[in-house]
Coordinates of C-alpha atoms (C1' of nucleotides) in Angstrom, one line a residue:
Chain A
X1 CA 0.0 0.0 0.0
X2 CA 1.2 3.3 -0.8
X3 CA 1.3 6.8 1.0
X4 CA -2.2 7.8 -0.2
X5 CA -0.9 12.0 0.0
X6 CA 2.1 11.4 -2.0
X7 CA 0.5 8.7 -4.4
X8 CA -2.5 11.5 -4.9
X9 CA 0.2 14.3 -5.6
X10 CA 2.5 12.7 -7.6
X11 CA 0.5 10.1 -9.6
X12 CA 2.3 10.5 -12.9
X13 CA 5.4 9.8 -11.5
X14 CA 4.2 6.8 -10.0
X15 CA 2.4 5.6 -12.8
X16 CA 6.2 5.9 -14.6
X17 CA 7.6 3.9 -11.5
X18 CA 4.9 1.6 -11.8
X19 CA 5.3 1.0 -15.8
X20 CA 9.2 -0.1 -15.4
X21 CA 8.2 -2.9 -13.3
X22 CA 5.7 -3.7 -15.5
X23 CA 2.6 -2.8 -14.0
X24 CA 0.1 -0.8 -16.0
X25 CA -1.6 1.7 -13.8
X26 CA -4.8 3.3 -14.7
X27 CA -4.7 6.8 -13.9
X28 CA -7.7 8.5 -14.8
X29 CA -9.8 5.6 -12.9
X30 CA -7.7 6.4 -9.9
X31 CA -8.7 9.8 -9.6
X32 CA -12.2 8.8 -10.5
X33 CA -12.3 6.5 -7.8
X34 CA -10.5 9.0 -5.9
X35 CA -12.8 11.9 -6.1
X36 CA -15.8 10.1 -6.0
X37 CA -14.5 8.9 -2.7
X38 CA -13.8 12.4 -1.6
X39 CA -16.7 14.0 -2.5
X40 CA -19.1 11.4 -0.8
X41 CA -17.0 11.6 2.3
X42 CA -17.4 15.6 2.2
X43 CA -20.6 15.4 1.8
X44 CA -21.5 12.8 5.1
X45 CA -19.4 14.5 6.8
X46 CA -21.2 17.6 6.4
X47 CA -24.6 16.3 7.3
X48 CA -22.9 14.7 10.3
X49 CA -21.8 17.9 11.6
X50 CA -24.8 19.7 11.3
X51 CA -26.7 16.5 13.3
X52 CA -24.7 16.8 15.7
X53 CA -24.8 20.4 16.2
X54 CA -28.8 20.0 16.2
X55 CA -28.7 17.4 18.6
X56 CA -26.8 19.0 21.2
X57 CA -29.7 21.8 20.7
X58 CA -32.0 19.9 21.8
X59 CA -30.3 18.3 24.6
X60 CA -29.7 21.9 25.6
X61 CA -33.5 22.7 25.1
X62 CA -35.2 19.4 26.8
X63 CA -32.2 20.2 30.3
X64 CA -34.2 23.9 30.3
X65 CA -37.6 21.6 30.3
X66 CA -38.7 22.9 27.1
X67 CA -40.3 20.8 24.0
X68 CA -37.8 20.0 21.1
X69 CA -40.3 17.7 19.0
X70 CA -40.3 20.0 15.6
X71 CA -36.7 19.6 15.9
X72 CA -36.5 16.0 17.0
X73 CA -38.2 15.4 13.6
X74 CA -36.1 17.2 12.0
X75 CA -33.0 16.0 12.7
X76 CA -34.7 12.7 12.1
X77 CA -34.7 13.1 8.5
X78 CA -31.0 14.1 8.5
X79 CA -30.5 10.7 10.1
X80 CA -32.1 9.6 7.5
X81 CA -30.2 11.5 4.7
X82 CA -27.2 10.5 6.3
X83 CA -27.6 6.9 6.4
X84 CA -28.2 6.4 2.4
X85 CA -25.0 8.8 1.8
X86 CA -23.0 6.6 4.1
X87 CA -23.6 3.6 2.0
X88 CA -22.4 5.8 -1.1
X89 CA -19.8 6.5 0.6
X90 CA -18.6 3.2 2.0
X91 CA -19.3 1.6 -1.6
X92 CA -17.0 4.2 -2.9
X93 CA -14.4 3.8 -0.5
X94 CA -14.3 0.0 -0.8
X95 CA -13.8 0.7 -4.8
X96 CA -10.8 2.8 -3.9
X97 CA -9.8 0.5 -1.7
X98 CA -9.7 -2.3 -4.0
X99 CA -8.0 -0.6 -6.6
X100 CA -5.4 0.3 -4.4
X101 CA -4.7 -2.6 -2.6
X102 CA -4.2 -4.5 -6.3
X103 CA -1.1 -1.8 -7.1
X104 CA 2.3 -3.3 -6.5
X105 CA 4.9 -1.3 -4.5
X106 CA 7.3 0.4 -6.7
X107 CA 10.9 -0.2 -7.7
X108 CA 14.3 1.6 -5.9
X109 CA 16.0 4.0 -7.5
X110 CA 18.6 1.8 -7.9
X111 CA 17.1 -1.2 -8.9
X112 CA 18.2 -2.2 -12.9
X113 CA 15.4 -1.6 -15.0
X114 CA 14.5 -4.8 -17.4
X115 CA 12.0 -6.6 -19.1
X116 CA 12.4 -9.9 -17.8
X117 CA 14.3 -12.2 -15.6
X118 CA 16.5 -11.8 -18.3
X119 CA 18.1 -8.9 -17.0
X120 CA 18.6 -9.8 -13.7
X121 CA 22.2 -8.3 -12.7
X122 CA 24.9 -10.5 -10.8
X123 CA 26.5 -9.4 -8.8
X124 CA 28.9 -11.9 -6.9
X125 CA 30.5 -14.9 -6.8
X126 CA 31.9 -16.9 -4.2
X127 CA 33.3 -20.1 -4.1
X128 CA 34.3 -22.0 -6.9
X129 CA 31.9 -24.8 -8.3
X130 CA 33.4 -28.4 -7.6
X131 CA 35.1 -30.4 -10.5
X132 CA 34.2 -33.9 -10.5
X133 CA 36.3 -37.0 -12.2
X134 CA 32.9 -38.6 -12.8
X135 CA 29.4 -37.3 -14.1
X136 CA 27.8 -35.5 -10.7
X137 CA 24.6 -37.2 -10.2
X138 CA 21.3 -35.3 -9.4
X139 CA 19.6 -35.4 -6.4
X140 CA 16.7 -37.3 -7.8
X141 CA 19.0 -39.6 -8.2
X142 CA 21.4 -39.8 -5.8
X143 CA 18.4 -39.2 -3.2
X144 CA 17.1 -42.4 -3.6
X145 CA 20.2 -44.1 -4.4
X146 CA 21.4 -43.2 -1.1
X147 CA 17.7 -44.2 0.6
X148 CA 17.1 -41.0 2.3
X149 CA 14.6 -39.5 0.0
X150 CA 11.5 -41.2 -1.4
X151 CA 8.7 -39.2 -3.6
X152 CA 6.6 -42.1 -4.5
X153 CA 5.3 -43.1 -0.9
X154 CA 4.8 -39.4 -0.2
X155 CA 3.0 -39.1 -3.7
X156 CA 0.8 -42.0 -2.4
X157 CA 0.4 -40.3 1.5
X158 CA 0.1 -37.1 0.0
X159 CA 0.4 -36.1 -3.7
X160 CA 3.3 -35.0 -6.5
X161 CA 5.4 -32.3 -4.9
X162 CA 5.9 -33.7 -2.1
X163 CA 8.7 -35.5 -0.2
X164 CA 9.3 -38.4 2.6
X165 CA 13.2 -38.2 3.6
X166 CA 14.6 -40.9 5.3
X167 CA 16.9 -41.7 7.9
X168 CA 20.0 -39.7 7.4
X169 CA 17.8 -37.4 5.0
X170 CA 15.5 -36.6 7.8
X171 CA 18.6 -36.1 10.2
X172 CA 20.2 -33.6 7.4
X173 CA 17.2 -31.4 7.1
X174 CA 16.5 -31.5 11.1
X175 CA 20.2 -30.6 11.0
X176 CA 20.5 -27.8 8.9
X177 CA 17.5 -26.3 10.5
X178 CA 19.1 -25.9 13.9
X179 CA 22.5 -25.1 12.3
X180 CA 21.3 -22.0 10.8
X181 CA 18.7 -20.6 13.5
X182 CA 22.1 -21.0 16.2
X183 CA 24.3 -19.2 13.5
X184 CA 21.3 -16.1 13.2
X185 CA 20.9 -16.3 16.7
X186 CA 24.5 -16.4 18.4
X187 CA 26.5 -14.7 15.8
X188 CA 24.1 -12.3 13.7
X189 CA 22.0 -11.1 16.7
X190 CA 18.8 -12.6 15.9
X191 CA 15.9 -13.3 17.7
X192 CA 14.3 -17.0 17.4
X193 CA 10.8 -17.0 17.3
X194 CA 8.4 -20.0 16.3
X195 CA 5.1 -18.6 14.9
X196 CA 2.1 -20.5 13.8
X197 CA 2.1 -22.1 10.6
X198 CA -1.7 -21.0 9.9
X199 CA -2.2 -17.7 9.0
X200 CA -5.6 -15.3 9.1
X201 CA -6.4 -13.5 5.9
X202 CA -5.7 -10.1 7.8
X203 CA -2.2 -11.1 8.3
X204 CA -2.0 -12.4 4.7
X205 CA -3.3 -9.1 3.7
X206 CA -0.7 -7.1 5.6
X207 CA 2.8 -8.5 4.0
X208 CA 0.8 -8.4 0.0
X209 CA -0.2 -12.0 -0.3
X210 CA -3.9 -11.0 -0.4
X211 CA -5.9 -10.3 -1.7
X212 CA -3.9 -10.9 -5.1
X213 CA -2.6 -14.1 -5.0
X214 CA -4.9 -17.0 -3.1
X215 CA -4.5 -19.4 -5.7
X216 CA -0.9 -19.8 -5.0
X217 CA -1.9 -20.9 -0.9
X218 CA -3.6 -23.5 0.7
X219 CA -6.7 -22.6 3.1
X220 CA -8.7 -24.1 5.0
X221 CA -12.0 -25.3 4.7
X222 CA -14.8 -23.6 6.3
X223 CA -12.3 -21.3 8.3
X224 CA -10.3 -17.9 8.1
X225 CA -7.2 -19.6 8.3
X226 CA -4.6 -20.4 5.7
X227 CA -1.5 -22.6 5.4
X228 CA 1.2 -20.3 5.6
X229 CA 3.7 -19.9 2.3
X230 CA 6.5 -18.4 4.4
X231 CA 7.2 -17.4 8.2
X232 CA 7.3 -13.7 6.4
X233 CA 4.0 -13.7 7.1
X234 CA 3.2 -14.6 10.7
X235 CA 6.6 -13.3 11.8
X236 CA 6.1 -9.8 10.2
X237 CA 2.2 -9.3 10.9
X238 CA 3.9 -10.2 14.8
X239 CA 3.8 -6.1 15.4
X240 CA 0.2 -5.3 13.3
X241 CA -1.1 -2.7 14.5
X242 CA 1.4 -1.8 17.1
X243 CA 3.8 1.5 17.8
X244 CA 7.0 0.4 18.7
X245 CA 9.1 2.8 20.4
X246 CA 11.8 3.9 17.8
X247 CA 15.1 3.5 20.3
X248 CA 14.1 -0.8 20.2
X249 CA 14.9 -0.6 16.2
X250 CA 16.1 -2.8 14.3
X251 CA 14.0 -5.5 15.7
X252 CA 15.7 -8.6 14.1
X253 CA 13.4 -11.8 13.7
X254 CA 14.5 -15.7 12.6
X255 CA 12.0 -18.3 12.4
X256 CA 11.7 -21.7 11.0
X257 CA 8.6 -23.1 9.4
X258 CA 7.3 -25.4 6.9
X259 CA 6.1 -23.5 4.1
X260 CA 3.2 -24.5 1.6
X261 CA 2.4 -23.4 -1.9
X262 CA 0.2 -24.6 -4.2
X263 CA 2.2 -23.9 -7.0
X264 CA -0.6 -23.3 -9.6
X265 CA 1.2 -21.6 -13.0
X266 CA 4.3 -23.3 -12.3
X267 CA 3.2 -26.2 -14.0
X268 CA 6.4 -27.9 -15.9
X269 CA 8.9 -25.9 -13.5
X270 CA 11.5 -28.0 -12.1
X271 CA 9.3 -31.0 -12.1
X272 CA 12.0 -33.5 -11.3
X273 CA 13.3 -34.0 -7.7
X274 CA 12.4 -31.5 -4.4
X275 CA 13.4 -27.9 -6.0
X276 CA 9.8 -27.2 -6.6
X277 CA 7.4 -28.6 -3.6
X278 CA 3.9 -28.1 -2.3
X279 CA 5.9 -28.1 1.1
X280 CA 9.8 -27.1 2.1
X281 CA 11.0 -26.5 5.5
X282 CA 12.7 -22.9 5.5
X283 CA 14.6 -20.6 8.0
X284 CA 13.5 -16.9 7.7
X285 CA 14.7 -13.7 8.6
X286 CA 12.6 -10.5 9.4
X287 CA 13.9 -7.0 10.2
X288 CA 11.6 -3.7 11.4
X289 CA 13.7 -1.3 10.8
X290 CA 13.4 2.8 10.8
X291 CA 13.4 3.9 7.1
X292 CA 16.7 5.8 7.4
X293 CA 18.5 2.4 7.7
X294 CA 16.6 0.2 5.7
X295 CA 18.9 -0.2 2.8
X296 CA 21.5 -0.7 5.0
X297 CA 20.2 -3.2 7.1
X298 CA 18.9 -5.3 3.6
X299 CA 22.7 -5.2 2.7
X300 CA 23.5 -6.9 6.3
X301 CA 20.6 -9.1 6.3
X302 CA 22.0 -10.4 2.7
X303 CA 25.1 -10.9 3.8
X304 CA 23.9 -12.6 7.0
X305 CA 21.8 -15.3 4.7
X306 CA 25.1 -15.4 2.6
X307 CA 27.2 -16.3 5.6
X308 CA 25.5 -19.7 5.9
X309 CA 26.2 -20.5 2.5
X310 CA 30.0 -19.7 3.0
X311 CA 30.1 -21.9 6.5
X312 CA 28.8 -24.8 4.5
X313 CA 31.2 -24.2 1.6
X314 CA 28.6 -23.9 -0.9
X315 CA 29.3 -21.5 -4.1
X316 CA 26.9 -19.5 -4.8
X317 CA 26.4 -16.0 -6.5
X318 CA 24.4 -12.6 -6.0
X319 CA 21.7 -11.6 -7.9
X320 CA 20.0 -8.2 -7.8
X321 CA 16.7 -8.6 -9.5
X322 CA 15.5 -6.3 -12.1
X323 CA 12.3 -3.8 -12.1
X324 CA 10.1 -6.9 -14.3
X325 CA 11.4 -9.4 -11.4
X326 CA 10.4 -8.0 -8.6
X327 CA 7.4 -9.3 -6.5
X328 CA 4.0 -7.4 -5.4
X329 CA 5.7 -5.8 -2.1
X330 CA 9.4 -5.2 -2.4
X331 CA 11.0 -2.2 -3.4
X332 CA 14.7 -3.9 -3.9
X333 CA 15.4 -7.9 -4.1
X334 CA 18.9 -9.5 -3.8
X335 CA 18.7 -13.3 -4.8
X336 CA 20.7 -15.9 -3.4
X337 CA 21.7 -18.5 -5.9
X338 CA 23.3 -21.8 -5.3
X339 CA 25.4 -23.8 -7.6
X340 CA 23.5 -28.0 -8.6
X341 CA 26.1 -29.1 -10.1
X342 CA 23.2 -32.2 -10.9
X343 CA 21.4 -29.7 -13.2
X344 CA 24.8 -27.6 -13.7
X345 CA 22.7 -24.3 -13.1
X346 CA 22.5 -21.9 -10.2
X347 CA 19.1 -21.9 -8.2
X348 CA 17.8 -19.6 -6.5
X349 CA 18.2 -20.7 -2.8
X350 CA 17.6 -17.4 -1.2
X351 CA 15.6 -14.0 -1.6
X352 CA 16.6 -11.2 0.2
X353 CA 14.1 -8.1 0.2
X354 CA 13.3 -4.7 1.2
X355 CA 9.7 -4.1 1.6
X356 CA 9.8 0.0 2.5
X357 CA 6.6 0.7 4.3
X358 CA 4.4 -1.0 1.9
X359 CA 3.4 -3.8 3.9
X360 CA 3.9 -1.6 7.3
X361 CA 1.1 0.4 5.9
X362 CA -1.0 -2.3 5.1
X363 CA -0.3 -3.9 8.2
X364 CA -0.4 -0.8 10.0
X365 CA 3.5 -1.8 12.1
X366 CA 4.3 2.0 13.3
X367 CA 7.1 3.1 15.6
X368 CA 7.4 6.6 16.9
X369 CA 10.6 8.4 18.0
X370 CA 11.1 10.3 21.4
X371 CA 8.2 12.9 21.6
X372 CA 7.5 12.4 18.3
X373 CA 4.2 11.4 15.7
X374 CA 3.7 7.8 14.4
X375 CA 5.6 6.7 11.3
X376 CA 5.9 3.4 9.7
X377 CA 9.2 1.2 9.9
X378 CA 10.1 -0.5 7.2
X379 CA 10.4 -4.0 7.1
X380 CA 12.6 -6.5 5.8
X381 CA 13.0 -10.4 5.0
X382 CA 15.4 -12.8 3.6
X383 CA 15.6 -16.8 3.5
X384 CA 18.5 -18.0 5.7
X385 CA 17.8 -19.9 4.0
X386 CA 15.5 -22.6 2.1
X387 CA 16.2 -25.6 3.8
X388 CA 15.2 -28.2 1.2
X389 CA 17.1 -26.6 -1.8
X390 CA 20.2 -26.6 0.8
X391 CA 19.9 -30.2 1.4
X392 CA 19.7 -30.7 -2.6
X393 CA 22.8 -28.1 -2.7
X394 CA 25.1 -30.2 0.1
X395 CA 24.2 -33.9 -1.6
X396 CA 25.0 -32.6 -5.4
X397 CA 27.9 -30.4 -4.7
X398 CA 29.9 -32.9 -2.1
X399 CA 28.9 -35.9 -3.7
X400 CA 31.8 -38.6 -4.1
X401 CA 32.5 -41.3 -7.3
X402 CA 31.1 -44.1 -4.4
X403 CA 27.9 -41.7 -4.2
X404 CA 28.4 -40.9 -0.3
X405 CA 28.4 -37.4 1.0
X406 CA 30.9 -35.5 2.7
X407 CA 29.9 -33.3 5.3
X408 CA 30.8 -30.3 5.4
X409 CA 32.9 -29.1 8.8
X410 CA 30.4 -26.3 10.1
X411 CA 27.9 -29.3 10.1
X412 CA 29.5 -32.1 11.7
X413 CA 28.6 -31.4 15.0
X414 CA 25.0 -31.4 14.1
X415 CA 25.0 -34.6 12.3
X416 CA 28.0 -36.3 14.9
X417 CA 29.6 -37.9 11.4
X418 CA 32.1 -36.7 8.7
X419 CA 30.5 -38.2 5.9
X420 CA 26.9 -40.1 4.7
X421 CA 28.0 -43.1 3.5
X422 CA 27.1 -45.1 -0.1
X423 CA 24.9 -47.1 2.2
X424 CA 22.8 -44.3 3.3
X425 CA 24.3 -44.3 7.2
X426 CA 26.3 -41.7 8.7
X427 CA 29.8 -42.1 9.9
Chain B
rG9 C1' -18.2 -28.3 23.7
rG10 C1' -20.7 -26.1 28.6
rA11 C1' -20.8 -21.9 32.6
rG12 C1' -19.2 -17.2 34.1
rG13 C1' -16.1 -12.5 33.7
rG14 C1' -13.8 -9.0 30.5
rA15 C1' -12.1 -5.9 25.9
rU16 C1' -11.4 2.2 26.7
rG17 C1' -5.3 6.3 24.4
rG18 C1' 2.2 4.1 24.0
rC19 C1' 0.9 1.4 29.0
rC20 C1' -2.4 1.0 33.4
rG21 C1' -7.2 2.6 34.5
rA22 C1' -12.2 5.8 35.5
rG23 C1' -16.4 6.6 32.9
rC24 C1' -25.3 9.0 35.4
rG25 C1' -27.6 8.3 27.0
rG26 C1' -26.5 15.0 26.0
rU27 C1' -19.4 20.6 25.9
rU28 C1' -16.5 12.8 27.3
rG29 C1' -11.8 12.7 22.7
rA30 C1' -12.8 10.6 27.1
rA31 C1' -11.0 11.6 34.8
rG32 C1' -6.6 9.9 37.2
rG33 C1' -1.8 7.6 37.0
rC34 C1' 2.7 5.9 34.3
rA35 C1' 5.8 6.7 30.2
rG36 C1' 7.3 10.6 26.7
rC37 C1' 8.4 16.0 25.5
rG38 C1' 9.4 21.2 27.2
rG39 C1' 10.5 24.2 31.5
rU40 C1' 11.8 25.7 36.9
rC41 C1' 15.4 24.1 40.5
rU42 C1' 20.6 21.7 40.4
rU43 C1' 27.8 22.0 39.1
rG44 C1' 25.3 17.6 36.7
rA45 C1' 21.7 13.9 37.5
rA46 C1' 17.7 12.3 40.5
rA47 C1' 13.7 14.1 43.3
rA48 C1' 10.0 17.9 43.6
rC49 C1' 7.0 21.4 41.0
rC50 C1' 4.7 23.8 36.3
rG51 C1' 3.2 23.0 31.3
rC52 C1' 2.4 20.0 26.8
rC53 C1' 1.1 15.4 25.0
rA54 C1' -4.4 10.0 20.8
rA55 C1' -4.8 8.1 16.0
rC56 C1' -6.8 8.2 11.3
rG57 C1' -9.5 10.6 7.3
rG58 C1' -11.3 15.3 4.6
rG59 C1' -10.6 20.6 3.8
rG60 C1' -7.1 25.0 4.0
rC61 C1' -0.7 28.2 1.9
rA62 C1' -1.3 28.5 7.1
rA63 C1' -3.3 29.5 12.0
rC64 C1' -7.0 26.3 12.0
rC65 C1' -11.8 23.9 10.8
rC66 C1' -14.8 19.4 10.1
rG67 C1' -15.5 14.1 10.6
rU68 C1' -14.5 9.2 12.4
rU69 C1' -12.6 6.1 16.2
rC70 C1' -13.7 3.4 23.4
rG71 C1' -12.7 -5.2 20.3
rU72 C1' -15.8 -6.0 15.3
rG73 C1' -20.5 -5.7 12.8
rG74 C1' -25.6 -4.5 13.2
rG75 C1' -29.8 -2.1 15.9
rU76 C1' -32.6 1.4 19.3
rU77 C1' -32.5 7.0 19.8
rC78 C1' -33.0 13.7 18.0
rG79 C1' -28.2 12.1 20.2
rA80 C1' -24.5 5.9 22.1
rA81 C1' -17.9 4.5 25.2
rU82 C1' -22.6 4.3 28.0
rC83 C1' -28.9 0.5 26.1
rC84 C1' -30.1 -4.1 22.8
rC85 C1' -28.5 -8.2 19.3
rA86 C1' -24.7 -11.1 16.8
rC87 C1' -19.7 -12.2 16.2
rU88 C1' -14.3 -12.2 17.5
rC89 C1' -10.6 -12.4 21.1
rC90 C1' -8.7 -12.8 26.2
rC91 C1' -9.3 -14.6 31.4
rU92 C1' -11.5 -18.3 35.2
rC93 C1' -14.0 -23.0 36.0
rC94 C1' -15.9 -27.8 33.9
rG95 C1' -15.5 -31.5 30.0
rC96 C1' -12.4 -33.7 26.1
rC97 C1' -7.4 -34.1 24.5
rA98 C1' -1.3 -33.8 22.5

RNA sequence: GGAGGGAUGGCCGAGCGGUUGAAGGCAGCGGUCUUGAAAACCGCCAACGGGGCAACCCGUUCGUGGGUUCGAAUCCCACUCCCUCCGCCA
């Protein structure tokens, strides 16, 4: 959601802003929708005013024991007035409201303008893919190979897109999970926090998943509660509706969760192996920040997803998405890609963003500084990172000619073995 | 699921249907005092929306949505959430 005063005033230059990331906006029907909104409001608020004015007459009148039944009558009819313009005016406002709430937030200044994904800019490197003196096997492969992950019996428990691991598969994800909420937490300054994994619509309103995009979640029948797509959303919605006192800022969230997506229109995208699922586990991380330091703090909070990649050796690269890429709510997106050297690709494995205020004003998360008025924070989050496509990332790139698994040394202690062995075990 | 109690400003908390946007306290801000701080004392302090260059004016908001009334924080109905007790249960 924008800032309705500075939308109003400077709707051309939004309308520009809006265009490079791809979004048309309609103009003229915004300041239809915006006067007619206006000019309804005026008017209630007019008749309101003089009702109350009248009323207070009469209570002055009937205290001095006099009659006030002419005007009783007609103040009556105002009421009535009023109450047929007040349903004007709250169909208008809900129009406005609507249209609003379907435009997207609008690119940083120094995002790279584009068309598509296409022109996406890297920006890093680190680490060097591994060479192999054998032909690296995909996870799909290897996965089962090794016994630890099996998509047929959770196809038959569950449906496609979604995965059983096994033995030393379910001790790698369990392990990864507490590896990188104790690196977020004892060396990045992060606060753990386990939120529900059902979400309200309010709160899916409030970080931009609604009311555009419910066919990409799961809900649940008969109830306002939906499976939730990423801890962004329970985590951030945490402080709706709140004033945090300014001084507390940054506030500097990790959470774990399952995630679920229904992944409708991504039908024929990465259909082989656990890239793609209807549920991954994933570590998030959320900052409320004051807007003075949010572009700083997305720059940390990169490089604090980053760090987990480095401790587990993993090479990876930096990718700063272009004006086309960018999703509903963020104003500036780093992405985090690993290298499979199963698919010989990089895949995104992390997505770093800086939201502004958009979803602070949707959500309504204000802070106020000493003696001062309420303004929104801006918030942030970034996977630290999806756990699944790390599990994928560890078996493909330290895969050996016997098919085991070295682990890698930041791990070890989390996993009490050095290596997952041909036979699926750990040693 | 059953019975009862509750929901008021950043926080706590009062509130006969008619200058109540709402007492009082805490916190915050400004000042007096002090070498400085604390204490004490004085003053200021809700949010959101609309209008205006501005001073300012108007409206809305006391969990949410309806209703009664000339007029609702205050009365009625429904719902949501919280607390206590009972039942069931990881």
């Amino acid at each position: 959601m924008h800032d309705l005063a500075a939308f109003r005033k400077e709707v051309d230059a939004y309308a520009r802003r809006l265009a490079a990331r791809g979004f048309v906006l309609d103009v003229d029907r915004f300041r239809e929708l915006d006067e007619a909104r206006r000019k309804k409001l005026a008017e209630v608020e007019e008749l309101r005013a003089l009702r109350k004015r009248e009323s207070a007459e009469i209570g002055k009148l009937r205290k001095a024991g006099r009659d006030a039944t002419e005007r009783q009558l007609k103040v009556r009819q105002i009421g009535e007035r009023i109450s047929a313009l007040e349903a004007e005016a709250k169909q208008a406002e809900e129009a406005f409201r609507d249209f609003m709430a379907g435009v997207p937030n609008v690119p940083h200044e120094s995002v790279p303008a584009g068309g598509s994904e296409a022109d996406n800019v890297e920006l890093k490197r680190w680490g060097a893919p591994p060479e192999f003196d054998f032909e690296p096997k995909a996870h799909w492969d290897l996965g089962p190979q090794l016994g630890i992950l099996d998509l047929e019996r959770a196809a038959k428990v569950a449906r496609a897109r979604f995965a059983v691991y096994w033995g030393a598969g379910a001790r790698l994800e369990r392990a990864l999970i507490t590896f990188m909420l104790d690196v977020h937490t004892s060396e990045h300054g992060y606060t753990e926090v386990l939120p529900p994994f059902l979400t309200n619509s309010a709160a899916l309103f409030g970080t931009g998943q609604l009311p555009k995009f419910a066919e990409d979640l799961f809900k649940i029948q008969d109830e306002d509660l939906w499976l939730v797509p990423t801890a962004e959303v329970p985590v951030t919605n945490l402080f709706a509706k709140e004033i945090l006192d300014a001084a507390s800022l940054p506030v500097k969230l990790c959470a774990y969760t399952p995630c679920f997506r229904s992944e409708a229109g991504s039908y024929g995208k990465d259909v082989r192996g656990i890239i793609r699922q209807h549920q991954f586990q994933k570590v998030e991380l959320v900052k409320f920040t004051r807007p003075e330091d949010s572009y700083d703090e997305l720059e940390k909070l990169t490089a604090d997803a980053e760090h987990i990649l480095e401790k587990l050796g993993l090479p990876y690269r930096r990718v700063v998405l272009c004006t086309a890429d960018l999703g509903f709510s963020a104003a500036k997106t780093y992405d985090l890609e690993v290298w499979l050297p199963g698919q010989g690709t990089f895949k995104e494995i992390s997505s770093c963003s800086n939201f502004e205020a958009f979803q602070a004003r949707r959500a309504s998360i204000r802070m106020r500084r000493a003696g001062g008025k309420p303004e929104f924070v801006h918030t942030l989050n970034g996977s630290g990172l999806a756990v699944g496509r790390t599990w994928v990332a560890i078996v493909e790139n330290f895969q050996q000619k016997d098919g085991s698994v070295l682990i890698p040394d930041a791990l070890q202690p989390y996993l009490n073995a050095e290596v997952l062995g041909a036979d699926g075990r750990l040693w």
